mmCIF file with all atom_site columns, C-alpha atoms in Angstrom:
data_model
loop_
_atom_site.group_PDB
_atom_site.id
_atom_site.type_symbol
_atom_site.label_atom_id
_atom_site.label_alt_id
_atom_site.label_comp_id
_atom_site.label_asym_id
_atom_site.label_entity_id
_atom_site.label_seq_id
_atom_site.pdbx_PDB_ins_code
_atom_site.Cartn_x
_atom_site.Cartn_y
_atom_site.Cartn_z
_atom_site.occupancy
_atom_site.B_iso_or_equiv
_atom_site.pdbx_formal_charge
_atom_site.auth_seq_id
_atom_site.auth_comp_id
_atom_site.auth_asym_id
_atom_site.auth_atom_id
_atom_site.pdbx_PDB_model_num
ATOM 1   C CA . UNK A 1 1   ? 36.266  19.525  -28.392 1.00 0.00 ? 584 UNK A CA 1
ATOM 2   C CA . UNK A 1 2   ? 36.680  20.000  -24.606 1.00 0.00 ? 585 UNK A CA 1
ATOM 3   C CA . UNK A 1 3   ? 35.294  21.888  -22.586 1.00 0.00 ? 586 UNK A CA 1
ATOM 4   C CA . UNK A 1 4   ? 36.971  24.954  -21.072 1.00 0.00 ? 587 UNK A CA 1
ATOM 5   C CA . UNK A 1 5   ? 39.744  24.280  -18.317 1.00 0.00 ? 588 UNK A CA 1
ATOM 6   C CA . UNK A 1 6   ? 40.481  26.633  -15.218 1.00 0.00 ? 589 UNK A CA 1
ATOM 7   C CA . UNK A 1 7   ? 43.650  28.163  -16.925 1.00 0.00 ? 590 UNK A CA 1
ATOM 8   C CA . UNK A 1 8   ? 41.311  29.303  -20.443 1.00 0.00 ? 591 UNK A CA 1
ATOM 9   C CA . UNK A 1 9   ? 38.954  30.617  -18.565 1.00 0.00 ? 592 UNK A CA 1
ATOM 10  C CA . UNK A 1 10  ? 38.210  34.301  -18.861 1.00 0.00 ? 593 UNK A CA 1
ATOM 11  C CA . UNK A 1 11  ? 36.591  34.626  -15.415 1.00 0.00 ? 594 UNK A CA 1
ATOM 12  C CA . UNK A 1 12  ? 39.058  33.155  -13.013 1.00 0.00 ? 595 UNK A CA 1
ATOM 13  C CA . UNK A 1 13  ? 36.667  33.314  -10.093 1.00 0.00 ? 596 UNK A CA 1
ATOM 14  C CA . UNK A 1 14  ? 34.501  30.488  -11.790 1.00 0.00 ? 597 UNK A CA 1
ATOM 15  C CA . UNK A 1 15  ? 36.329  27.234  -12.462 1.00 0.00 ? 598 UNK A CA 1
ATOM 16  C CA . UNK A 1 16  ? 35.334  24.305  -13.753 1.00 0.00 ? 599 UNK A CA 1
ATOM 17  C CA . UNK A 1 17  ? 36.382  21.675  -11.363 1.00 0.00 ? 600 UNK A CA 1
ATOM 18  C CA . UNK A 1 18  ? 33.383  19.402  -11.589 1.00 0.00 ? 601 UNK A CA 1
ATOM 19  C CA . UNK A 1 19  ? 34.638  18.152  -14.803 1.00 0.00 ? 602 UNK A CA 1
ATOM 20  C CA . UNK A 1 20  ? 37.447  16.704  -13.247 1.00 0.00 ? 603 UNK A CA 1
ATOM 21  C CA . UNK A 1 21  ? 35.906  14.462  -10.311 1.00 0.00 ? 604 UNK A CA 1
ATOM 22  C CA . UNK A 1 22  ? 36.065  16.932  -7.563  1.00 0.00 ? 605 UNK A CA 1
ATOM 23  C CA . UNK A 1 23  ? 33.245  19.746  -6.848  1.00 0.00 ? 606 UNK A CA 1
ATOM 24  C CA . UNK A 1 24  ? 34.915  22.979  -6.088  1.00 0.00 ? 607 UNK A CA 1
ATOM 25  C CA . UNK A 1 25  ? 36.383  24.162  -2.589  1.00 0.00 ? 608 UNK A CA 1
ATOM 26  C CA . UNK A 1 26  ? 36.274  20.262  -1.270  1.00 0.00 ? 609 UNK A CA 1
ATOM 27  C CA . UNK A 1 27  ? 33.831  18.476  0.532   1.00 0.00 ? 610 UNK A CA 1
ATOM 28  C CA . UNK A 1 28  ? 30.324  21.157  0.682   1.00 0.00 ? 611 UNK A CA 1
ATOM 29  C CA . UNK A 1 29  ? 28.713  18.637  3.414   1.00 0.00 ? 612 UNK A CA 1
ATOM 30  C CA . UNK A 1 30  ? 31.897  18.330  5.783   1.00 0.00 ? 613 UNK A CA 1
ATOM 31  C CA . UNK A 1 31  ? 32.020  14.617  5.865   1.00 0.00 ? 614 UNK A CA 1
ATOM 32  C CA . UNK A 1 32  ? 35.345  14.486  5.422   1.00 0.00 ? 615 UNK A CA 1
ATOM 33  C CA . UNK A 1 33  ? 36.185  10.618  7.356   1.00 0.00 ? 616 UNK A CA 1
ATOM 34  C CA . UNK A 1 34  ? 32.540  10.009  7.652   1.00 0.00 ? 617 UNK A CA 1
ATOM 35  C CA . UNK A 1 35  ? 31.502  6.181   8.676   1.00 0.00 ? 618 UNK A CA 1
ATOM 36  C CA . UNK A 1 36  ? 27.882  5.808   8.064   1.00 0.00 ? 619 UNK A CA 1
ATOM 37  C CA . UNK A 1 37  ? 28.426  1.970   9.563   1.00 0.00 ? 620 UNK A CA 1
ATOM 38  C CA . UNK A 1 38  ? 30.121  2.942   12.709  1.00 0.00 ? 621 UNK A CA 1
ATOM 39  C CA . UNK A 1 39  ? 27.784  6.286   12.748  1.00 0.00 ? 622 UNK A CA 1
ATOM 40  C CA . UNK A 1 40  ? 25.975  5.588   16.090  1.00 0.00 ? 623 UNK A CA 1
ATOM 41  C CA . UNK A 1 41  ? 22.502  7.098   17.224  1.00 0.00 ? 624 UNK A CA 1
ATOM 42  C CA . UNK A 1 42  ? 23.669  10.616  16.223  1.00 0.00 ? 625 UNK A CA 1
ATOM 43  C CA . UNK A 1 43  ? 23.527  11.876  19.688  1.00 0.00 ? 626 UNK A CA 1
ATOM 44  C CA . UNK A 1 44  ? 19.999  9.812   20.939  1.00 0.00 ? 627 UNK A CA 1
ATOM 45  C CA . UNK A 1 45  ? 20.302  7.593   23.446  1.00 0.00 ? 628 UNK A CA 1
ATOM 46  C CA . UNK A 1 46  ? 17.936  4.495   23.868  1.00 0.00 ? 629 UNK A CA 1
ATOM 47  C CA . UNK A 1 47  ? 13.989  4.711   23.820  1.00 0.00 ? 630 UNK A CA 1
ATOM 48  C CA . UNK A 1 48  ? 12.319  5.416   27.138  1.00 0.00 ? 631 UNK A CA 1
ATOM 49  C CA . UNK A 1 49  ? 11.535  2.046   29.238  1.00 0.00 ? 632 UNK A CA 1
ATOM 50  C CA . UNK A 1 50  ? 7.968   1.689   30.620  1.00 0.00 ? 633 UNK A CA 1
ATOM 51  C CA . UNK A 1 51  ? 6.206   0.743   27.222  1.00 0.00 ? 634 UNK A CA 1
ATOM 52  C CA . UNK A 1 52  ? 6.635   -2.924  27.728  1.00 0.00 ? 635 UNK A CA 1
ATOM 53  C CA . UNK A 1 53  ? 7.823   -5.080  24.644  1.00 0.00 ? 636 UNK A CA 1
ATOM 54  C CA . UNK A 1 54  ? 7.567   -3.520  21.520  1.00 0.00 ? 637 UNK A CA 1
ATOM 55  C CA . UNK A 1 55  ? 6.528   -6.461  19.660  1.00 0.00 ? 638 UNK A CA 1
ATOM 56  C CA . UNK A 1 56  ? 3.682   -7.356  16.527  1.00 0.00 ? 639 UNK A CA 1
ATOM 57  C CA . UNK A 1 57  ? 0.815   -7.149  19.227  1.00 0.00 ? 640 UNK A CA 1
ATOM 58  C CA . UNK A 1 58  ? -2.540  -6.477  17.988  1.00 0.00 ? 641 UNK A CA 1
ATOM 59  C CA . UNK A 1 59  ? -3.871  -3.007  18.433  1.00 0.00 ? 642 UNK A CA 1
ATOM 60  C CA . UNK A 1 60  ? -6.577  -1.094  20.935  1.00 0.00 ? 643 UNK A CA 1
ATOM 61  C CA . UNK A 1 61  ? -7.118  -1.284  24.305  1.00 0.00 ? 644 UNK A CA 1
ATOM 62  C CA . UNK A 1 62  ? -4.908  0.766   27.074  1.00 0.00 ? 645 UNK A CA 1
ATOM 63  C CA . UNK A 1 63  ? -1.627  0.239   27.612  1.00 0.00 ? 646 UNK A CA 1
ATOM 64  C CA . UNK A 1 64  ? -1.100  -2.621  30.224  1.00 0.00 ? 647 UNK A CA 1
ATOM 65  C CA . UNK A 1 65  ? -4.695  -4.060  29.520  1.00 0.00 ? 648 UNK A CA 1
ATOM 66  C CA . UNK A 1 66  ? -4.720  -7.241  28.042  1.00 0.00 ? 649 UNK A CA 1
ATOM 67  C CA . UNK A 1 67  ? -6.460  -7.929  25.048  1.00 0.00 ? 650 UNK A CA 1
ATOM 68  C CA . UNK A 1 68  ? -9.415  -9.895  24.831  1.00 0.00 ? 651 UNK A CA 1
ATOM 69  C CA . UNK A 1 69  ? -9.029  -13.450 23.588  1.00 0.00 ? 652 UNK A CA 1
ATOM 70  C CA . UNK A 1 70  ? -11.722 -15.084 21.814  1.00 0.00 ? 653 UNK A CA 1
ATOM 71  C CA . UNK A 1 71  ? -12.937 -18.414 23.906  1.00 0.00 ? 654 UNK A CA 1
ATOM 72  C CA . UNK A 1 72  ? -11.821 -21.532 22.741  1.00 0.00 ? 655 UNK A CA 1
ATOM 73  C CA . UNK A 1 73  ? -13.436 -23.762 20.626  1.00 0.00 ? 656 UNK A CA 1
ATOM 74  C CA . UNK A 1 74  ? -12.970 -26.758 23.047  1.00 0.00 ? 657 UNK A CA 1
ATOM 75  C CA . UNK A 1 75  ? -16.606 -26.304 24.215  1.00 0.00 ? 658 UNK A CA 1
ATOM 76  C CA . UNK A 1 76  ? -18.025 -25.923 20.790  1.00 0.00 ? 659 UNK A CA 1
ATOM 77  C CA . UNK A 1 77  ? -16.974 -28.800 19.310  1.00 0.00 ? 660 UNK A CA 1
ATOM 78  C CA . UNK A 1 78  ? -18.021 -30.819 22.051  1.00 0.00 ? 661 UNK A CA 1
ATOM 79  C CA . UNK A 1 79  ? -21.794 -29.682 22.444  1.00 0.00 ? 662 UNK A CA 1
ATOM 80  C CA . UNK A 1 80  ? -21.804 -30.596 18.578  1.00 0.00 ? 663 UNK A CA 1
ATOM 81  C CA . UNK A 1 81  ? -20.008 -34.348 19.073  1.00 0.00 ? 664 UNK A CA 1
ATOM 82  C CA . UNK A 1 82  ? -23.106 -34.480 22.027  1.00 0.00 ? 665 UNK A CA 1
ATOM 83  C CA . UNK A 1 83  ? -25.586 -33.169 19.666  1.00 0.00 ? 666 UNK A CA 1
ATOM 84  C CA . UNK A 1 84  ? -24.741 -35.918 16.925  1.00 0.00 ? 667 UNK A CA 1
ATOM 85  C CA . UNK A 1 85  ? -24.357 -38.887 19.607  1.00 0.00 ? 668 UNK A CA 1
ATOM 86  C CA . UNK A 1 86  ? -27.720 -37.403 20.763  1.00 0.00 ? 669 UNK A CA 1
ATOM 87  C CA . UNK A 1 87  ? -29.004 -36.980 17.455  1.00 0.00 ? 670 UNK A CA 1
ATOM 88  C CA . UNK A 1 88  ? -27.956 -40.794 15.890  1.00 0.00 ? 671 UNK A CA 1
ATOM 89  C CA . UNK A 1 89  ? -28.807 -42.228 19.068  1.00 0.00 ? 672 UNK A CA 1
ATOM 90  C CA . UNK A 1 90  ? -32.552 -41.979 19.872  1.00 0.00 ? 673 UNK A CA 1
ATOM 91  C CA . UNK A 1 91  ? -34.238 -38.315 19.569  1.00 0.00 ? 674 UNK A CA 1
ATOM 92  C CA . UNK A 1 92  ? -32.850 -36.894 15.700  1.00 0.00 ? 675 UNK A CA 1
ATOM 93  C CA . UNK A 1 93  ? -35.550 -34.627 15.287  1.00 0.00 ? 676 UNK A CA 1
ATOM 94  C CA . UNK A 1 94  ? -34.881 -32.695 18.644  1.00 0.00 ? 677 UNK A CA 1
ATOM 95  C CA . UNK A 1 95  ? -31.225 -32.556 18.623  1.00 0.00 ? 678 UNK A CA 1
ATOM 96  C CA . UNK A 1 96  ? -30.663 -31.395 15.128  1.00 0.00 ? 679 UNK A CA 1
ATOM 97  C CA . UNK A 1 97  ? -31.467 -27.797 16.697  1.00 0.00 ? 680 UNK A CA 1
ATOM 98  C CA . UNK A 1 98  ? -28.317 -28.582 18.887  1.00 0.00 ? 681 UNK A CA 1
ATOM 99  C CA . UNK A 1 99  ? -26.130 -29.412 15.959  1.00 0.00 ? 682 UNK A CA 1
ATOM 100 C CA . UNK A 1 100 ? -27.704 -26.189 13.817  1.00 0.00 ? 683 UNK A CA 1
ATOM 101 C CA . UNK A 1 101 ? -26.311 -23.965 17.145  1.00 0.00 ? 684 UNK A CA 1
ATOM 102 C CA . UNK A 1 102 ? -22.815 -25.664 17.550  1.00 0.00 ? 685 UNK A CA 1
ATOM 103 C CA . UNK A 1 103 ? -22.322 -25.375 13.941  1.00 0.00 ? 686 UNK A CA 1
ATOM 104 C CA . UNK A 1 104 ? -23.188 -21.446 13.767  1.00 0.00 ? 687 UNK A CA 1
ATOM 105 C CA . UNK A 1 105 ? -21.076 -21.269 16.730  1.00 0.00 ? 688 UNK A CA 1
ATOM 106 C CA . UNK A 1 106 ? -17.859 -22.885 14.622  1.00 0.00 ? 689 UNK A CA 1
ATOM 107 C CA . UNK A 1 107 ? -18.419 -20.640 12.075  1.00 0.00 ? 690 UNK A CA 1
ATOM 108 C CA . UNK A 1 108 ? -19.328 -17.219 13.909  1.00 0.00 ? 691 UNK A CA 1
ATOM 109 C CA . UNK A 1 109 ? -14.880 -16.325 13.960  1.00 0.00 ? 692 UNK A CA 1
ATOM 110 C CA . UNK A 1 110 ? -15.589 -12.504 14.385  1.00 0.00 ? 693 UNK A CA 1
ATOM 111 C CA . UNK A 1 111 ? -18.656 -11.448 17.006  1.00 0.00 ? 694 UNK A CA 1
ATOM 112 C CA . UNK A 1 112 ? -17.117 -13.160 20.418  1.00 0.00 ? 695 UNK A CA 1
ATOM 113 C CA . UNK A 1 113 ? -20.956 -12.844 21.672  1.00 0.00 ? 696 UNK A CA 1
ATOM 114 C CA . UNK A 1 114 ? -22.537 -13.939 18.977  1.00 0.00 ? 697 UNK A CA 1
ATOM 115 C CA . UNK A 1 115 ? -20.447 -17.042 19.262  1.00 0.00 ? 698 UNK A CA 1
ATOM 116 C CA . UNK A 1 116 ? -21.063 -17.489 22.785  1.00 0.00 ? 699 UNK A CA 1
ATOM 117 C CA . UNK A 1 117 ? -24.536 -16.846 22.296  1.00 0.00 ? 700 UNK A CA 1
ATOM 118 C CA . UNK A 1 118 ? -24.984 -19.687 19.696  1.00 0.00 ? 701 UNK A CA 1
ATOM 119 C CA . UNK A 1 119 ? -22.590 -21.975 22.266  1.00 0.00 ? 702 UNK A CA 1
ATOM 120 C CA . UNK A 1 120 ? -24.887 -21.603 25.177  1.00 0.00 ? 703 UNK A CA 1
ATOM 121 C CA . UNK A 1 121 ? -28.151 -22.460 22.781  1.00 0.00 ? 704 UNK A CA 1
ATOM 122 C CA . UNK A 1 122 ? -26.518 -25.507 21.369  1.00 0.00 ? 705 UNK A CA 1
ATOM 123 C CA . UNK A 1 123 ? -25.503 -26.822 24.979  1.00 0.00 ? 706 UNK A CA 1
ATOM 124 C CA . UNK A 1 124 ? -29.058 -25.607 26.228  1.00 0.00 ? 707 UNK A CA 1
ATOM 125 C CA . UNK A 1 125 ? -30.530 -27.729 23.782  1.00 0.00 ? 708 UNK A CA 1
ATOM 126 C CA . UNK A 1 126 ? -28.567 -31.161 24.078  1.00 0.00 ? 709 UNK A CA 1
ATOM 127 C CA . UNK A 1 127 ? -29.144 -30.782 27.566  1.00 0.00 ? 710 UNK A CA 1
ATOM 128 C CA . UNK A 1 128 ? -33.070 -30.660 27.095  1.00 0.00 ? 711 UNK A CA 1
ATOM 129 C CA . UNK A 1 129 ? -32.331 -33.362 24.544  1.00 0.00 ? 712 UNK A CA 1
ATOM 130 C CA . UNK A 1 130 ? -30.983 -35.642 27.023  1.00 0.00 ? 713 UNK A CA 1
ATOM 131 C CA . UNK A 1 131 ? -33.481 -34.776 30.117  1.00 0.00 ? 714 UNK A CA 1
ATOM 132 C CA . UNK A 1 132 ? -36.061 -35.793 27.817  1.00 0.00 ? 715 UNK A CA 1
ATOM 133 C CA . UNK A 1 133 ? -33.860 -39.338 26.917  1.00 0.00 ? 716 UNK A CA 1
ATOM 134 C CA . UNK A 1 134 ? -33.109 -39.979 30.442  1.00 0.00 ? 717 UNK A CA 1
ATOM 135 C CA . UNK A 1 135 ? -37.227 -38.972 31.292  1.00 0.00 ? 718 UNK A CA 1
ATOM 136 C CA . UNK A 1 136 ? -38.280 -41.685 28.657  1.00 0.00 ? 719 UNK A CA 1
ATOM 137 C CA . UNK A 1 137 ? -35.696 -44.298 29.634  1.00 0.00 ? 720 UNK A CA 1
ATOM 138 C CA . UNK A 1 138 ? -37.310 -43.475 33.484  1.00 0.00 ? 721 UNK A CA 1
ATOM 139 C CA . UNK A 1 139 ? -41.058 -43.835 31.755  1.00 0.00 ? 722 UNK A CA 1
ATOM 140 C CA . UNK A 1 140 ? -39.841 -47.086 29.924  1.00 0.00 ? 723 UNK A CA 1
ATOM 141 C CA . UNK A 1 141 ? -38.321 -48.654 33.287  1.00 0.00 ? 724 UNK A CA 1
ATOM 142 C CA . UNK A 1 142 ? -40.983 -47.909 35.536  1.00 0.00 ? 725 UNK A CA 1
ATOM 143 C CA . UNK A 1 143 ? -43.459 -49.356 32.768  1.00 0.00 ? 726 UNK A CA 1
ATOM 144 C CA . UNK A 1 144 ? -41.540 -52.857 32.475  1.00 0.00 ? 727 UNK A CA 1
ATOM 145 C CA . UNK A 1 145 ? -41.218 -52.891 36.712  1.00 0.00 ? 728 UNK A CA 1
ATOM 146 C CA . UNK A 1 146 ? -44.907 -52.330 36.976  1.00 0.00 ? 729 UNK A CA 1
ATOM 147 C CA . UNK A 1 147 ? -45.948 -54.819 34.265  1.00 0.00 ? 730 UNK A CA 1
ATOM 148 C CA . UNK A 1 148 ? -43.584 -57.263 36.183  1.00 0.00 ? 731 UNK A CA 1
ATOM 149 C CA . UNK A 1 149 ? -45.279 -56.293 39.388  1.00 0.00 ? 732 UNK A CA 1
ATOM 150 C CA . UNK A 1 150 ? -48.227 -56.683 38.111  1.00 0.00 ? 733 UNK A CA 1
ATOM 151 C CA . UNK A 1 151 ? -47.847 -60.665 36.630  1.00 0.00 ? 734 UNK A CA 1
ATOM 152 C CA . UNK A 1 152 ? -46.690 -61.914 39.502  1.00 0.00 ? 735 UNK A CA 1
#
């Protein structure tokens, strides 16, 4: 059985209507010709300039600061390709400390300092590492000029 229709109604000021695909008294949210596609803003114009591009930056820092960029790895991986020449070459006990820094400093990807730190000490030490090659080379040439000197 159906349900009741306007016209069997006993209470004419209640009807029924929503049965029948239509709520009663029309449209309730006055959207009659509404275009949700060709809507607009609604009445707001465009964002205020001044901000700069809104892009996927990375957080912190004031606005119009730039953010700090970690130093690249350029320098790092050549104080360890010195520390291994070093290292094969003549003095391997000395320059393995070199190699020990510029490999902490490869792997050190979130304390900027700390990886700077750990730089520095590895470039610190090849460069001790090689005064001390070039001072025996010096010791070694001097020797052989003197023992020449000292024949003739």
């Amino acid at each position: 059985m159906r349900g009741p229709t306007p016209e069997t109604t006993e209470n004419p000021t209640m009807k029924d209507d929503w049965q029948y695909g239509q709520p009663p008294g029309g449209d309730p949210y006055g959207s009659a010709g509404f275009d949700p596609y060709n809507a607009g803003t609604g009445g707001y114009g465009p964002p205020p300039g001044g901000y700069g591009d809104p892009g996927f930056a990375a957080p912190g820092g004031y606005p119009g600061q730039p953010h700090a960029q970690p130093p690249g790895e350029g320098g790092i991986i050549g104080a360890l390709v010195m520390a291994i020449i070093l290292m094969v070459t003549c003095c391997g006990a000395f320059s393995v400390v070199g190699v020990i820094f510029a490999a902490l400093a490869l792997g050190e990807k979130y304390d900027v300092e700390k990886q700077a730190r750990y730089k520095r000490y590895a470039w610190v030490s090849n460069w001790i590492n090689l005064g001390i090659v070039l001072l025996v080379v010096v010791f070694y040439v001097v020797a052989i000029v003197i023992a020449i000197a000292s024949e003739a």
